[in-house]
Structures are given as C-alpha cells and as structure tokens.
Short mmCIF file of C-alpha atoms in Angstrom, two decimals:
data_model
loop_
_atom_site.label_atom_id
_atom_site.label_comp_id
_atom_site.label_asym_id
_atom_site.label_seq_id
_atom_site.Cartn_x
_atom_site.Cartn_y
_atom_site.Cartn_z
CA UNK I 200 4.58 5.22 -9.25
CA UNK I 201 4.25 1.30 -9.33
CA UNK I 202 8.23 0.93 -10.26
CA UNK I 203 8.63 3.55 -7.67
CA UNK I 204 6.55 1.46 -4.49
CA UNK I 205 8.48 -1.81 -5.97
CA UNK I 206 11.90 -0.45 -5.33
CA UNK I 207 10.79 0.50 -2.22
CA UNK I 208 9.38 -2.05 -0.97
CA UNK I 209 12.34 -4.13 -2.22
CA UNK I 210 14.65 -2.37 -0.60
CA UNK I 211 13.29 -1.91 2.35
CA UNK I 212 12.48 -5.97 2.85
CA UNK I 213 16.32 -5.90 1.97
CA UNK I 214 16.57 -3.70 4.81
CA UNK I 215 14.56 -5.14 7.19
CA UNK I 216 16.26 -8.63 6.54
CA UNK I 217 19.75 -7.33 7.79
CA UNK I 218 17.67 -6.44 10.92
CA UNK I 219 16.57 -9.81 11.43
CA UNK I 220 19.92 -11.32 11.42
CA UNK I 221 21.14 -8.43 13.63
CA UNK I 222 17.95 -8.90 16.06
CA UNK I 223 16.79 -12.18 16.28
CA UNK I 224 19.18 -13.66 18.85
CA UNK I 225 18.38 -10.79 21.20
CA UNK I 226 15.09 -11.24 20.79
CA UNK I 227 15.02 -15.26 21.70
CA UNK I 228 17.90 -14.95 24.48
CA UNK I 229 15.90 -11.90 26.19
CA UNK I 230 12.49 -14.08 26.12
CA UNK I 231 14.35 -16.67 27.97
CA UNK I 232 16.39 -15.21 30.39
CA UNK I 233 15.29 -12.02 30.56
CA UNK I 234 19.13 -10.41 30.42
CA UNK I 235 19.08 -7.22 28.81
CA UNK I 236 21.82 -7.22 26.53
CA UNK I 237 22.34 -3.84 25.05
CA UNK I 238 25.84 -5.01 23.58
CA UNK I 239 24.26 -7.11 20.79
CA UNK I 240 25.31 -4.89 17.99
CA UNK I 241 28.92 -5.22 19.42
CA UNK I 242 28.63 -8.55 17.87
CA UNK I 243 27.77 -7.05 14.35
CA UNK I 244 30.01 -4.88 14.51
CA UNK I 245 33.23 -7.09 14.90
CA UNK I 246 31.87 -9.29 12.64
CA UNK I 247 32.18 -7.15 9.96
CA UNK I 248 35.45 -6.18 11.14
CA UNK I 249 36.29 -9.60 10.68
CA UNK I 250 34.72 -10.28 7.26
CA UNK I 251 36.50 -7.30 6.19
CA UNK I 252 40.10 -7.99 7.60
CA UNK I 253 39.52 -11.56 6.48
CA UNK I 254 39.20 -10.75 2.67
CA UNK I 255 41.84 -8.02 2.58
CA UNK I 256 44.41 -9.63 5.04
CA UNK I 257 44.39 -13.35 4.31
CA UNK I 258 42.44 -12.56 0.94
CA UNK I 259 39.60 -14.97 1.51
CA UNK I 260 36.78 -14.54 -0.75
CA UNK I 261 33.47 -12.74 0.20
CA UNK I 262 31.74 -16.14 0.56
CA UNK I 263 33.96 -17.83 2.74
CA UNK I 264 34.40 -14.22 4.65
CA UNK I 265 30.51 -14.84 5.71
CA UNK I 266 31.18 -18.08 7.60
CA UNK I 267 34.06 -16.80 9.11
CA UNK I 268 32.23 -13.61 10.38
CA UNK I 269 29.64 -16.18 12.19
CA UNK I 270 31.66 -18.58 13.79
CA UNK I 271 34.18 -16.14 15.15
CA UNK I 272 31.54 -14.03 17.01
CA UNK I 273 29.57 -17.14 17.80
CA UNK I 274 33.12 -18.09 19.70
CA UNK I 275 33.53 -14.86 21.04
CA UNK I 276 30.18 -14.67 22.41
CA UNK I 277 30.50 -18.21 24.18
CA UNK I 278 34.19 -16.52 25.99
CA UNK I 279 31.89 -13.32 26.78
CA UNK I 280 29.08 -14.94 28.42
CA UNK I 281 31.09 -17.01 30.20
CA UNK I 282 33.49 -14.71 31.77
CA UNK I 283 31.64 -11.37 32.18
CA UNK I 284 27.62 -11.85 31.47
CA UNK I 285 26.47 -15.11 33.05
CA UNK I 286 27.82 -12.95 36.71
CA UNK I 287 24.36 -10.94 35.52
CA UNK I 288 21.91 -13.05 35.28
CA UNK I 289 20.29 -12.85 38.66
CA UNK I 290 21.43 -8.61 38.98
CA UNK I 291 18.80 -5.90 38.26
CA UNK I 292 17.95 -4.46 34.75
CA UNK I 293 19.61 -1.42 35.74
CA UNK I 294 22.46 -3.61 36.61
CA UNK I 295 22.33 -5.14 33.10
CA UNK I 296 21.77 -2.17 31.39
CA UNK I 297 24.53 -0.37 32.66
CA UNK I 298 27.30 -3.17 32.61
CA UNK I 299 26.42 -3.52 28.57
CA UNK I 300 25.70 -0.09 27.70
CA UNK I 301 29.68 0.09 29.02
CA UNK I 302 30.69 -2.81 26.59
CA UNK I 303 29.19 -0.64 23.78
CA UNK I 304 31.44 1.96 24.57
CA UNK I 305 34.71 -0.83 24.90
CA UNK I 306 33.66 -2.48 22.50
CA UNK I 307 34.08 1.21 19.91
CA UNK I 308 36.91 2.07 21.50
CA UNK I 309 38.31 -0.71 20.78
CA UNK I 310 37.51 -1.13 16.99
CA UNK I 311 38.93 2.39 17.20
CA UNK I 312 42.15 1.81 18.61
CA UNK I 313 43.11 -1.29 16.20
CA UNK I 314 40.80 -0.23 12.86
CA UNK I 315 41.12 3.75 13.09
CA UNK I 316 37.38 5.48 12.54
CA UNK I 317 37.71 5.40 8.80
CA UNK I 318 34.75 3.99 7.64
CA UNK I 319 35.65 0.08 6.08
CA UNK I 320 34.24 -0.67 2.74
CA UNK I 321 33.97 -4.24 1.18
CA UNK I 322 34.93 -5.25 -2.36
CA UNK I 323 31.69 -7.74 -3.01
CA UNK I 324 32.40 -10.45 -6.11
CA UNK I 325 31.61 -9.43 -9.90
CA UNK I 326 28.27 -11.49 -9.42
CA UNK I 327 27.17 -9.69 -7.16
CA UNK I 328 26.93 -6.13 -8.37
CA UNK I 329 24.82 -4.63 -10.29
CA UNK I 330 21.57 -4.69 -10.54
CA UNK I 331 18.24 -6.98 -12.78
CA UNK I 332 16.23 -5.34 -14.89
CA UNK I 333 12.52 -6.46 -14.46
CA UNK I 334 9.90 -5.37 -16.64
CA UNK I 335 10.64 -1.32 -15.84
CA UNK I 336 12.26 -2.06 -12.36
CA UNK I 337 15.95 -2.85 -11.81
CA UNK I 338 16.62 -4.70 -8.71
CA UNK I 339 19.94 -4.77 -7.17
CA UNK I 340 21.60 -8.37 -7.15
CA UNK I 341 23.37 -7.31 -3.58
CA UNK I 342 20.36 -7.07 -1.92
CA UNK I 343 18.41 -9.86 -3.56
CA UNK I 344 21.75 -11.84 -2.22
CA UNK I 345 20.77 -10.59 1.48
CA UNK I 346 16.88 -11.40 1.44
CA UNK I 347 18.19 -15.14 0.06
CA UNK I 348 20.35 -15.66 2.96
CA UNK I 349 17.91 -14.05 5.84
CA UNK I 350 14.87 -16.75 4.31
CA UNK I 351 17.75 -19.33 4.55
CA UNK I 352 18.44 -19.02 7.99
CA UNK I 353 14.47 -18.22 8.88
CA UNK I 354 14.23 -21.76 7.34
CA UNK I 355 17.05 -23.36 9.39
CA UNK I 356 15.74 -21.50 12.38
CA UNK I 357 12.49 -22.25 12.52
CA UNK I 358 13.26 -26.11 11.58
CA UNK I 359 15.81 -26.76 14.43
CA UNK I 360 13.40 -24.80 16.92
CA UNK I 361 10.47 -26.88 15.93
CA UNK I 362 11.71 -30.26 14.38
CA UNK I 363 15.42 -30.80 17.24
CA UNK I 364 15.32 -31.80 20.53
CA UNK I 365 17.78 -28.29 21.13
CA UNK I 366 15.30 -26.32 19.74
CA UNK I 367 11.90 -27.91 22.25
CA UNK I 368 14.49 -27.09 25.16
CA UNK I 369 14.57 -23.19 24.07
CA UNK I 370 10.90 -23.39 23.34
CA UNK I 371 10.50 -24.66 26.86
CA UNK I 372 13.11 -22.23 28.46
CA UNK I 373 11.02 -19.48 26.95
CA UNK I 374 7.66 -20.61 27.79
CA UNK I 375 8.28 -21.10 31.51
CA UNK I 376 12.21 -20.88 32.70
CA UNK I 377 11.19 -21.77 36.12
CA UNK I 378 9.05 -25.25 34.95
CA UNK I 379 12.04 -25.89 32.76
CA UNK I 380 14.72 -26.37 35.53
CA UNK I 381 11.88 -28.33 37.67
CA UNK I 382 11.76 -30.81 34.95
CA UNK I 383 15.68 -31.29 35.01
CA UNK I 384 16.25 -28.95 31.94
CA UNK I 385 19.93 -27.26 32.09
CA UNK I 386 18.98 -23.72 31.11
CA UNK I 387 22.09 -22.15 31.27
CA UNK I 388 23.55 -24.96 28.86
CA UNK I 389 20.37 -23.93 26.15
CA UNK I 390 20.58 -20.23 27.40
CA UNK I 391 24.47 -20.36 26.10
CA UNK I 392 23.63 -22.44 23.24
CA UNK I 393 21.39 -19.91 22.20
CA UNK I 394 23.38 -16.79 23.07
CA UNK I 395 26.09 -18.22 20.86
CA UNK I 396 24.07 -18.60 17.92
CA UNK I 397 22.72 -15.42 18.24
CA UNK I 398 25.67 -13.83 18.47
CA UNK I 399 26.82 -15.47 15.19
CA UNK I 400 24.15 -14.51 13.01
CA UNK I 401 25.11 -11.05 14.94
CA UNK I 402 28.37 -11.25 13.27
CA UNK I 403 26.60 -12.50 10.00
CA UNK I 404 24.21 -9.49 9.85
CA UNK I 405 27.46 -7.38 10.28
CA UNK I 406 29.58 -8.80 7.83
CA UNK I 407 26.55 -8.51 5.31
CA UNK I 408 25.74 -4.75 6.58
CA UNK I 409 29.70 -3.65 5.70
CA UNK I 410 27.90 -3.09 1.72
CA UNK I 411 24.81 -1.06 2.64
CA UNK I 412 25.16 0.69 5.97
CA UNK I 413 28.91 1.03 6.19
CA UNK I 414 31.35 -0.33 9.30
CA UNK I 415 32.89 2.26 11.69
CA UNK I 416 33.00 1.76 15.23
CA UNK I 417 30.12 3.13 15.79
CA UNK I 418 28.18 0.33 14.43
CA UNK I 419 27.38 -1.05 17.51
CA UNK I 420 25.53 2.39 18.51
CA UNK I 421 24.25 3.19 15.44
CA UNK I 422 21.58 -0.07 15.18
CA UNK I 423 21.05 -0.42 18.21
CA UNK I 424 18.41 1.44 18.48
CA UNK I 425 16.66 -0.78 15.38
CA UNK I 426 17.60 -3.70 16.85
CA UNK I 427 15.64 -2.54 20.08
CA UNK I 428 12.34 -1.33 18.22
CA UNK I 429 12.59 -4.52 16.08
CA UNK I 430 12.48 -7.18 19.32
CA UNK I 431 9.93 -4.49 20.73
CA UNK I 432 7.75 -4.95 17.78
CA UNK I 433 8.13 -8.50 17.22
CA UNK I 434 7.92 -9.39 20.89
CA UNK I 435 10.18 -11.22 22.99
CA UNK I 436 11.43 -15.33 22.18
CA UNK I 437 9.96 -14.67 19.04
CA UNK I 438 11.50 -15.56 16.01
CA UNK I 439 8.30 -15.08 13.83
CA UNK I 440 7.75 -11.47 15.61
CA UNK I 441 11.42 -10.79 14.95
CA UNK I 442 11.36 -11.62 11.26
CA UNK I 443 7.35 -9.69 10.68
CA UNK I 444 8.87 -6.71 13.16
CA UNK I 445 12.10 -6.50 11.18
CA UNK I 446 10.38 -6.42 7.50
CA UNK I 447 7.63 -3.98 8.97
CA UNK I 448 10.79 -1.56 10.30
CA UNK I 449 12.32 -1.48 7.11
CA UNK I 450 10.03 -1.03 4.69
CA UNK I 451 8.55 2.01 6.81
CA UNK I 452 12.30 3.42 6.92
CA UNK I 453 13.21 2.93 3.49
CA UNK I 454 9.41 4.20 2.78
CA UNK I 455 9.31 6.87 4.95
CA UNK I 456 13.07 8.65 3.99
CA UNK I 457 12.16 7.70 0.64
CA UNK I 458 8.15 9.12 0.04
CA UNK I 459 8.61 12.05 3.23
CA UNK I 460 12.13 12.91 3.67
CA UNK I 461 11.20 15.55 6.08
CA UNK I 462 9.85 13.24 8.67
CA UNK I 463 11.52 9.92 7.22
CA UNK I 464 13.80 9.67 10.34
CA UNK I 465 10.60 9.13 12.53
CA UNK I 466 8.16 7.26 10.68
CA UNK I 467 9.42 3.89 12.50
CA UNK I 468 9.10 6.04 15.95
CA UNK I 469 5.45 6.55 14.94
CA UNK I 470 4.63 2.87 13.78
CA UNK I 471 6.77 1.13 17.23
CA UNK I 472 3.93 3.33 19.31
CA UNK I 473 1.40 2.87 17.36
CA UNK I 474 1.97 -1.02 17.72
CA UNK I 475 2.71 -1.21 21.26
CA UNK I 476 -0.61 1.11 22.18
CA UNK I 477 -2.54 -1.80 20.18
CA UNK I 478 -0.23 -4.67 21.13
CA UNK I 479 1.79 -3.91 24.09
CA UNK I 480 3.56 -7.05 24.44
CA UNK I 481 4.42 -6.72 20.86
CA UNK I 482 2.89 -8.78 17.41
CA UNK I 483 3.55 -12.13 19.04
CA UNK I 484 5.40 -11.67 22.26
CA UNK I 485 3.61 -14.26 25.01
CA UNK I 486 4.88 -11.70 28.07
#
C-alpha cells in the first residue's frame, strides 16, 4: 500500500506539474486584465506540434525541441494578441468568451487540416526512459524529467516577479490596473509581455505533454477544462495558487482514477467545489 500511495502521488505531482506550465500564464494574464482567454490550450497544443515536427522534420533533438516549442508560441502569441485579442480588451466576457471559444475550434481545425487527427507520438532520448528503482518503488525518469523542469521555471518565475523591475510592474498591474496607468505604468506593454510568456510555457507544457497525454487536435479542448479548474483553484494573478492548485488537481486525478475508478473522472469536480464553497476566490486569489 505505501509503494502503491508513492507512485501515486508521484505521478500525479508529475501530472499536476504539466498543468502548471499549461495554466500559469492564464492565470497571471486573467488577474491583470481580466480577458478571458479560453484559447490558452491552443498554445499547447501547437507547441507540441512544433516540438514534434521539429525532431522528425529537421531532426533536432528532444532538448533543443523544448526551446523551440517556447519561443515559437511565445512569438505567435505576441502576432495573436496584437492583431485579433488586444480589439477585446474593453468587450464583454461574453464577447471574450465567444471570440476564443471560436479560436479553439480554428485553431483544431487547423492542426487537422495540416497534421491529420492521428494522434503524434514523440521518440524521447535513451536517458530518458525507463524508470528508477527506489527501495520497492520504481519511478519513471520521464516524469521525474517534467517535475525538474516545472520547479525550474517556478524558480525563474517567482525570481523575475519578485527580484526585476518587469516583474513589480505585473505585480502592480495585478494589484490595481487602474492605479497602475495613474502612476504612468504602460499596461498593455507588461500585459503583452506577460501574455507572451505565458503563451510560451503554453507551448512548453505542450511539447512536454506529447509523452503522457498524447497530441491530436483536440488538445486544445481536451485540457481546457483542467486548465480552467486549476486557475479556479489557485486563484487569479497567482502564480503560487497556480502551482498549489495544479499539484492538488493532479494528485486527486491520478488518485482518484487510480484508488476509485468508478468515480475517478469526478473526484477533481468534487474537490474544485469543495474549495470554492470554502474559498471562493480561490487558495490565494486577492479578487
């Protein structure tokens, strides 16, 4: 039973890690301007596409496949908000909602029309296969890989958002948008900024998803809904609520399908109300 709760609870931090780096740039973006941008996991998704096409077309190796998968969508996301989103800002939710709700469904049909609907697989390095045996419990070396890089980039996060100048303006932008611009702050510079980088680790969480969830193009639909419950638990502009809210959500669903398969499916329905009756505004959302 104890090797048994290990693997689980492994697994699912494993889990909940690819969340965070799927969910944290909504989360922060969302706090500060208050766009509802239900085509985040768009940004997964083609990142995977292009981690994929990257190693089998141009034969880049899975490392430098990563990078590529970030910077791409980070770009992408800079041409998107500029063109299409930043008309939004000041539009109603249902506005919002709708317009990216429609990019979802572009976004598939697009992976569709130049990918096909075969799922993609990804052929990870020799090094990283397998699994470590510890005391009774083996451990696979994949997702050790993914919990390494999702405490990375918590690190780097929380650094430039505490310890840069970029990251007091997003603190500020969050806190009070309104004050912000009073005190000469260029929101929409930090709001882009931030909607960029987002969107990178976006493409980052998708590229590293391709091994354990698969890559069709339904990607975008099919975490959306965890990327939702995971900014709705952690609360908005939070990156500490995103990275708690993310680790709670997967251990419960690896838990859950795991311990109750009958009722795994819902277990993270039951613990997102359960949290929001106690803490409506989520474990460390401010509003």
């Amino acid at each position: 039973m104890i090797s048994q709760i290990a693997i689980v609870l492994f697994d699912g931090f494993a889990f909940g890690m690819l969340l965070f780096l799927l969910s944290v740039g909504l989360s922060v973006t969302l706090g500060m301007m208050n766009f509802i941008n239900l085509a985040h996991g768009a940004f997964g998704m083609f990142g995977g596409y292009v981690a994929v096409t990257a190693m089998r077309q141009l034969g880049l190796p899975f490392l430098a496949a990563l990078p590529l998968a970030f910077i791409a969508m980070a770009l992408l996301s800079v041409i998107v908000e500029r063109t299409l989103f930043r008309r939004l800002y000041r539009a109603g939710e249902l506005n919002q909602v709708l317009f990216t709700i429609g990019a979802v469904f572009v976004s598939a049909a697009v992976a569709t029309f130049v990918f096909g609907t075969v799922q993609q697989v990804i052929i990870l390095p020799s090094w990283l296969r397998g699994s470590v045996e510890i005391g009774d419990v083996r451990f696979g070396v994949y997702r050790a890989f993914i919990i390494l890089v999702a405490l990375i980039v918590t690190a780097l996060l929380v650094f430039g958002l505490e310890r840069t100048r970029l990251g007091a303006q997003v603190r500020a932008a969050v806190d009070n948008q309104r004050m912000a611009q009073g005190l000469g702050l260029d929101v929409e510079r930090v709001f882009a900024i931030t909607f960029a980088l987002g969107s990178g680790l976006a493409g980052l969480g998708g590229a590293l998803a391709v091994e354990i969830v698969g890559l069709s193009p339904s990607f975008g639909f099919q975490m959306l809904v965890y990327v939702l419950i995971v900014v709705s638990v952690g609360g908005l502009g939070s990156i500490t609520g995103s990275f708690v809210g993310a680790a709670l959500l997967g251990i419960g669903d690896v838990a859950g399908k795991y311990f109750w398969p009958e009722i795994g499916s819902f277990l993270i329905y039951l613990m997102l109300v359960a949290i929001l009756l106690v803490r409506p505004l989520g474990l460390f959302g401010k509003r």
